[in-house]
Amino acid sequence: MAVVSWKEILLLSGLVVGCYWNSLSCGFVFDDVSAILDNKDLRPSTPIHNLFLNDFWGTPMAEERSHKSYRPLTVLTFRLNYLFSELSAASYHLLNVILHAVVCVLFLRVCRLFLDKTSSLVAALLFAVHPIHTEAVTGVVGRAELLSSIFLLAAFLAYTKSTGPDHSIVWPPIALTVVLVAAATLCKEQGITVVGVCCVYEIFVAQGFTLPMLVDTIWQVLQGKDGFPYAVLQTLLKLIVLVISTLLLVIIRVQVIQSQLPVFTRFDNPAAVSTTPTRQLTFNYLLPVNAWLLLNPSELCCDWTMGTIPLVESLVDLRNLATLVFYIFLGLLAYHSLRYRHSSAKTVIMALSLIVLPFIPASNLFFPVGFVVAERVLYVPSMGFCVLVAHGFKMISHKGQLKKISWLMIGVLLTTYTVKTFHRNWDWESEYTLFTSALKVNKNNAKLWNNVGHALENQNNYAKALRYFLQATRVQPDDIGAHMNVGRTYKNLNKSKEAEEAYLVAKSLMPQVIPGKKYATRVAPNHLNVYINLANLIRANDSRLEEADQLYRQAISMRPDFKQAYISRGELLLKMNKLTEARDAYLRALELDRTNADLWYNLAIVYIEMKDPSEALKNFNHALELNPRHKLALFNSALLMQESGEPKFWPEANRRFLTYVEEEPDDANGYFNLGMLAMDANENAAAERWMRKAIGLQAGFRSALFNLALLYSQSKREVDALPVLDELLHHHPEHIKGLILKGDILMNHKKDTRGAKACFERILRMDPTNVQGKHNLCVVYFEERDLPRAERCLEETLDLAPNEEYVRRHLNIVRSKMAAMSAAGQPLSSATTEGATTEGVAASSKEEVLQSVKEGTEEAAAGGEEGRGVDAVGKEVGDEKNERKSSTESVRGVGVDQSKSLDNSQSDKRTKGKSTKDIKDIEKKRAAALKRLEEIERILSGD
């Protein structure tokens, strides 16, 4: 075997880079979305052993909805990509290009076993640029083909060294072959077919048998005329080892899929559910279709399912001629290669083995697969095709008069393939470009129309997406998914009536349950989302909640392991305040999937509603163990710790809020709650910094503005508080607590009674029954020395709050003062001249009353740290391809009157009572206020 030179390696690598460098600008498209973006097995938070329990798409192998594609080594390389670059698509594409270059070099070494130096290089160059490979190289999920091919070729090369110079068996290469076959199989299932290629090589190349010789030898042995020759016995022993190893791999593979074939629908592979002879005729016709793609890859399509290739339903269908021609040509090649012993025959038989054997698992001839035609599965068979072309080139070029023509033809072919491959890569730039290019090739595939619609939907172009979805329903009227897409798009366009009609059409296409009989029809799990989407739509109407619940239960009855139905039903039950049933629904879903962080999160929300914060915190922690960056769990668990009033929880709450703002740096609520934690810990500088950050991100942030003003007020920085309060009242002129605090600062620190009076009057215009505002206005009248008006005001306040003892005492103080002034002959109104002695007493009394009012304001404010919390947004079931997580809203707010939500931007929030610390602070302030009132009464009584 000639060694591959560095020049040849550089030539192949350069050609691969030249063909595929533009693939680095492509994103994640088509199956990449499920295998990369939606696959939790790539995340470092997922235990590494999950890769060996789940399928290629991250679905547990035990679940019926699993595709049973077991490729843990391929997923491991995705995980390594994620470790270095997370979801940067360029790094994934770069590794694919590198792997393709490695395959090309290994393929060149394999070709050197059957071809001369020049023709083997031609085969490798042709393989490097063949346009059929764009799906395997430019599509990230095609890495399964690339990795499997590397181990497949390496296993074959190892096996070729299993015979020593003296024709004895060399066992280490055989052991290495078995290991490499296992690795190839763990990258993609077709890797196991290399064992067949090794067997063909051993019998027809290494041992030099022809088919007649092989039949004659076996016949002689069966007749007992002759025993097995020693060389044959050695060959037989090697093959037995290979076959037994292969059987063990097959047994393990069957155990992994738990003896279940994946569920495919008639939309995936129409012929698979067709009757005889349609099924057989169609599947055999697909063979020449694949051969034609290898020969003439001018019209490539990313999806050949559904109606792309119409069924061959009759023997008189002209397409049967293509099948016949294909089998005749294949038979002639096989006859030539199996009958003769010369090198040309050996080359052809190895080329045929590379074409036929790796293609068998995807051929549909022995068991159905989930596609009609898939270009990426032709990656290995194209090696045999390239060997045949190179061998033909070798035969022609040795004829003098045709040598130049053969080189010209190869040059044109390589150039054409290179240009085609380069331009085909651009089709994979985005989902929109990929599926629109596919529609140019085939307009009879409803899935393509659906996927263009999905691409437009992702761009929020719902009106245009709807046109594609509707076209999909016209192309394939019984496509359940297309009607679901129509319904979802109508909903996005706020056309609920049309959305419900579309969902009902999709629901009517589902196999119906027959009363009294077991529901045995195998339904594609994603089609059951029609019940979820329809229920999510109608539950927006509170009068139809029971109807929505019935739909969820119907989906569960059809498939008891339908996790999404339990999740959505749990959310509905929570809305219906059926907390125990909601908890049970989530617990059932957790029995199906204990590794779903969103489920633990939702269960925590249920426990919050059940007033069980300790259990809620346990479930939040479960969610964070599974996904340490789970944003909603981070936020709401930190909120729960903060609410507890336990200082021991504050450091962890602070850490979780900090992690949250790393994940959501533009969410003002995260910084606001960090500010509230800092206020609780009396870290005023930090509190000010976080509040300022929150206000900077969300102008007019009501809670942040008020609490920042409150922080300034409590820190004796009343002058700094006023501009903040002005901003608050500019955005929220009805903010009563802001007006109270501003009035207090104006009256006690700015001595601006007119401004304070305007604040309190403004409160009473909005809420005439507001006791605090009314009482503070009475104090303004007292300051203005309008005692009759102050008396009337306090009487009205006492009518509003007859049980407020401090109001009654203030009224008695004012009346005592009025009586003392009347006895002294002094005027009771500020319009008259005041005596010096009275002025001094009044001033002293005023200061005490105002001080008590300030304490009353602070008391209200102490319980008035506002609006801590952020909405945890619930997500609806997505399109037919993806399941979305469902979360329940859980937020909190604190107000003056024990518990109020004061931030209009935060609706439907959970509220809380005051913490132990708050209550103690309030009691201290109340005691101080009462003490001052007693001093006021003593002073007035003495006067």
PDB file of N, CA and C in Angstrom, residues 117-157:
ATOM      1  N   LYS A 117      -1.655   4.990  -8.037  1.00  0.00           N
ATOM      2  CA  LYS A 117      -1.497   6.263  -7.330  1.00  0.00           C
ATOM      3  C   LYS A 117      -2.340   7.373  -7.932  1.00  0.00           C
ATOM      4  N   THR A 118      -2.371   7.443  -9.268  1.00  0.00           N
ATOM      5  CA  THR A 118      -3.102   8.538  -9.926  1.00  0.00           C
ATOM      6  C   THR A 118      -4.607   8.373  -9.788  1.00  0.00           C
ATOM      7  N   SER A 119      -5.118   7.216 -10.132  1.00  0.00           N
ATOM      8  CA  SER A 119      -6.566   7.019 -10.107  1.00  0.00           C
ATOM      9  C   SER A 119      -7.107   7.033  -8.678  1.00  0.00           C
ATOM     10  N   SER A 120      -6.312   6.585  -7.685  1.00  0.00           N
ATOM     11  CA  SER A 120      -6.776   6.663  -6.299  1.00  0.00           C
ATOM     12  C   SER A 120      -6.890   8.114  -5.851  1.00  0.00           C
ATOM     13  N   LEU A 121      -5.959   8.957  -6.321  1.00  0.00           N
ATOM     14  CA  LEU A 121      -6.042  10.380  -6.001  1.00  0.00           C
ATOM     15  C   LEU A 121      -7.261  11.007  -6.669  1.00  0.00           C
ATOM     16  N   VAL A 122      -7.542  10.584  -7.910  1.00  0.00           N
ATOM     17  CA  VAL A 122      -8.746  11.082  -8.601  1.00  0.00           C
ATOM     18  C   VAL A 122     -10.001  10.726  -7.810  1.00  0.00           C
ATOM     19  N   ALA A 123     -10.052   9.480  -7.315  1.00  0.00           N
ATOM     20  CA  ALA A 123     -11.218   9.049  -6.526  1.00  0.00           C
ATOM     21  C   ALA A 123     -11.365   9.902  -5.277  1.00  0.00           C
ATOM     22  N   ALA A 124     -10.244  10.164  -4.575  1.00  0.00           N
ATOM     23  CA  ALA A 124     -10.300  10.959  -3.340  1.00  0.00           C
ATOM     24  C   ALA A 124     -10.700  12.401  -3.633  1.00  0.00           C
ATOM     25  N   LEU A 125     -10.173  12.979  -4.736  1.00  0.00           N
ATOM     26  CA  LEU A 125     -10.546  14.352  -5.098  1.00  0.00           C
ATOM     27  C   LEU A 125     -12.025  14.440  -5.444  1.00  0.00           C
ATOM     28  N   LEU A 126     -12.506  13.443  -6.175  1.00  0.00           N
ATOM     29  CA  LEU A 126     -13.921  13.427  -6.539  1.00  0.00           C
ATOM     30  C   LEU A 126     -14.795  13.315  -5.292  1.00  0.00           C
ATOM     31  N   PHE A 127     -14.362  12.475  -4.351  1.00  0.00           N
ATOM     32  CA  PHE A 127     -15.112  12.334  -3.100  1.00  0.00           C
ATOM     33  C   PHE A 127     -15.095  13.638  -2.303  1.00  0.00           C
ATOM     34  N   ALA A 128     -13.982  14.336  -2.314  1.00  0.00           N
ATOM     35  CA  ALA A 128     -13.852  15.572  -1.519  1.00  0.00           C
ATOM     36  C   ALA A 128     -14.831  16.650  -1.953  1.00  0.00           C
ATOM     37  N   VAL A 129     -15.162  16.693  -3.253  1.00  0.00           N
ATOM     38  CA  VAL A 129     -15.967  17.810  -3.765  1.00  0.00           C
ATOM     39  C   VAL A 129     -17.371  17.399  -4.194  1.00  0.00           C
ATOM     40  N   HIS A 130     -17.756  16.134  -4.015  1.00  0.00           N
ATOM     41  CA  HIS A 130     -19.059  15.680  -4.503  1.00  0.00           C
ATOM     42  C   HIS A 130     -20.187  16.468  -3.821  1.00  0.00           C
ATOM     43  N   PRO A 131     -21.089  17.067  -4.592  1.00  0.00           N
ATOM     44  CA  PRO A 131     -22.156  17.903  -4.006  1.00  0.00           C
ATOM     45  C   PRO A 131     -23.114  17.147  -3.094  1.00  0.00           C
ATOM     46  N   ILE A 132     -23.204  15.812  -3.248  1.00  0.00           N
ATOM     47  CA  ILE A 132     -24.129  15.062  -2.405  1.00  0.00           C
ATOM     48  C   ILE A 132     -23.724  15.147  -0.941  1.00  0.00           C
ATOM     49  N   HIS A 133     -22.465  15.567  -0.687  1.00  0.00           N
ATOM     50  CA  HIS A 133     -21.961  15.598   0.685  1.00  0.00           C
ATOM     51  C   HIS A 133     -22.319  16.876   1.435  1.00  0.00           C
ATOM     52  N   THR A 134     -22.928  17.841   0.782  1.00  0.00           N
ATOM     53  CA  THR A 134     -23.193  19.118   1.468  1.00  0.00           C
ATOM     54  C   THR A 134     -24.088  18.922   2.681  1.00  0.00           C
ATOM     55  N   GLU A 135     -25.050  18.021   2.592  1.00  0.00           N
ATOM     56  CA  GLU A 135     -25.926  17.793   3.746  1.00  0.00           C
ATOM     57  C   GLU A 135     -25.149  17.186   4.903  1.00  0.00           C
ATOM     58  N   ALA A 136     -24.205  16.295   4.598  1.00  0.00           N
ATOM     59  CA  ALA A 136     -23.430  15.649   5.655  1.00  0.00           C
ATOM     60  C   ALA A 136     -22.370  16.572   6.241  1.00  0.00           C
ATOM     61  N   VAL A 137     -21.819  17.476   5.447  1.00  0.00           N
ATOM     62  CA  VAL A 137     -20.734  18.335   5.909  1.00  0.00           C
ATOM     63  C   VAL A 137     -21.267  19.679   6.410  1.00  0.00           C
ATOM     64  N   THR A 138     -22.127  20.330   5.650  1.00  0.00           N
ATOM     65  CA  THR A 138     -22.629  21.653   6.020  1.00  0.00           C
ATOM     66  C   THR A 138     -23.747  21.561   7.037  1.00  0.00           C
ATOM     67  N   GLY A 139     -24.530  20.499   6.994  1.00  0.00           N
ATOM     68  CA  GLY A 139     -25.509  20.267   8.049  1.00  0.00           C
ATOM     69  C   GLY A 139     -24.799  19.705   9.271  1.00  0.00           C
ATOM     70  N   VAL A 140     -24.942  20.345  10.421  1.00  0.00           N
ATOM     71  CA  VAL A 140     -24.179  19.937  11.604  1.00  0.00           C
ATOM     72  C   VAL A 140     -24.504  18.499  12.001  1.00  0.00           C
ATOM     73  N   VAL A 141     -25.774  18.085  11.882  1.00  0.00           N
ATOM     74  CA  VAL A 141     -26.135  16.722  12.278  1.00  0.00           C
ATOM     75  C   VAL A 141     -25.478  15.684  11.380  1.00  0.00           C
ATOM     76  N   GLY A 142     -24.973  16.111  10.215  1.00  0.00           N
ATOM     77  CA  GLY A 142     -24.265  15.186   9.341  1.00  0.00           C
ATOM     78  C   GLY A 142     -22.957  14.700   9.929  1.00  0.00           C
ATOM     79  N   ARG A 143     -22.576  15.246  11.071  1.00  0.00           N
ATOM     80  CA  ARG A 143     -21.351  14.796  11.722  1.00  0.00           C
ATOM     81  C   ARG A 143     -21.410  13.303  12.056  1.00  0.00           C
ATOM     82  N   ALA A 144     -22.602  12.787  12.256  1.00  0.00           N
ATOM     83  CA  ALA A 144     -22.728  11.349  12.518  1.00  0.00           C
ATOM     84  C   ALA A 144     -22.141  10.559  11.357  1.00  0.00           C
ATOM     85  N   GLU A 145     -22.414  10.979  10.125  1.00  0.00           N
ATOM     86  CA  GLU A 145     -21.831  10.320   8.946  1.00  0.00           C
ATOM     87  C   GLU A 145     -20.312  10.464   8.929  1.00  0.00           C
ATOM     88  N   LEU A 146     -19.829  11.653   9.230  1.00  0.00           N
ATOM     89  CA  LEU A 146     -18.394  11.923   9.164  1.00  0.00           C
ATOM     90  C   LEU A 146     -17.628  11.069  10.170  1.00  0.00           C
ATOM     91  N   LEU A 147     -18.100  11.079  11.414  1.00  0.00           N
ATOM     92  CA  LEU A 147     -17.406  10.309  12.450  1.00  0.00           C
ATOM     93  C   LEU A 147     -17.491   8.813  12.178  1.00  0.00           C
ATOM     94  N   SER A 148     -18.686   8.368  11.802  1.00  0.00           N
ATOM     95  CA  SER A 148     -18.857   6.950  11.517  1.00  0.00           C
ATOM     96  C   SER A 148     -17.947   6.521  10.364  1.00  0.00           C
ATOM     97  N   SER A 149     -17.809   7.387   9.371  1.00  0.00           N
ATOM     98  CA  SER A 149     -16.957   7.059   8.226  1.00  0.00           C
ATOM     99  C   SER A 149     -15.486   6.970   8.617  1.00  0.00           C
ATOM    100  N   ILE A 150     -15.061   7.855   9.507  1.00  0.00           N
ATOM    101  CA  ILE A 150     -13.666   7.803   9.963  1.00  0.00           C
ATOM    102  C   ILE A 150     -13.373   6.463  10.624  1.00  0.00           C
ATOM    103  N   PHE A 151     -14.238   6.041  11.549  1.00  0.00           N
ATOM    104  CA  PHE A 151     -14.011   4.767  12.231  1.00  0.00           C
ATOM    105  C   PHE A 151     -14.221   3.585  11.279  1.00  0.00           C
ATOM    106  N   LEU A 152     -15.148   3.726  10.340  1.00  0.00           N
ATOM    107  CA  LEU A 152     -15.390   2.660   9.364  1.00  0.00           C
ATOM    108  C   LEU A 152     -14.148   2.425   8.511  1.00  0.00           C
ATOM    109  N   LEU A 153     -13.580   3.496   7.969  1.00  0.00           N
ATOM    110  CA  LEU A 153     -12.389   3.357   7.137  1.00  0.00           C
ATOM    111  C   LEU A 153     -11.186   2.879   7.954  1.00  0.00           C
ATOM    112  N   ALA A 154     -11.084   3.393   9.189  1.00  0.00           N
ATOM    113  CA  ALA A 154      -9.975   2.965  10.047  1.00  0.00           C
ATOM    114  C   ALA A 154     -10.097   1.482  10.390  1.00  0.00           C
ATOM    115  N   ALA A 155     -11.344   1.026  10.641  1.00  0.00           N
ATOM    116  CA  ALA A 155     -11.555  -0.393  10.936  1.00  0.00           C
ATOM    117  C   ALA A 155     -11.163  -1.248   9.734  1.00  0.00           C
ATOM    118  N   PHE A 156     -11.539  -0.799   8.546  1.00  0.00           N
ATOM    119  CA  PHE A 156     -11.189  -1.565   7.340  1.00  0.00           C
ATOM    120  C   PHE A 156      -9.679  -1.610   7.136  1.00  0.00           C
ATOM    121  N   LEU A 157      -9.014  -0.475   7.316  1.00  0.00           N
ATOM    122  CA  LEU A 157      -7.558  -0.442   7.154  1.00  0.00           C
ATOM    123  C   LEU A 157      -6.877  -1.336   8.186  1.00  0.00           C
TER     124      LEU A 157
END
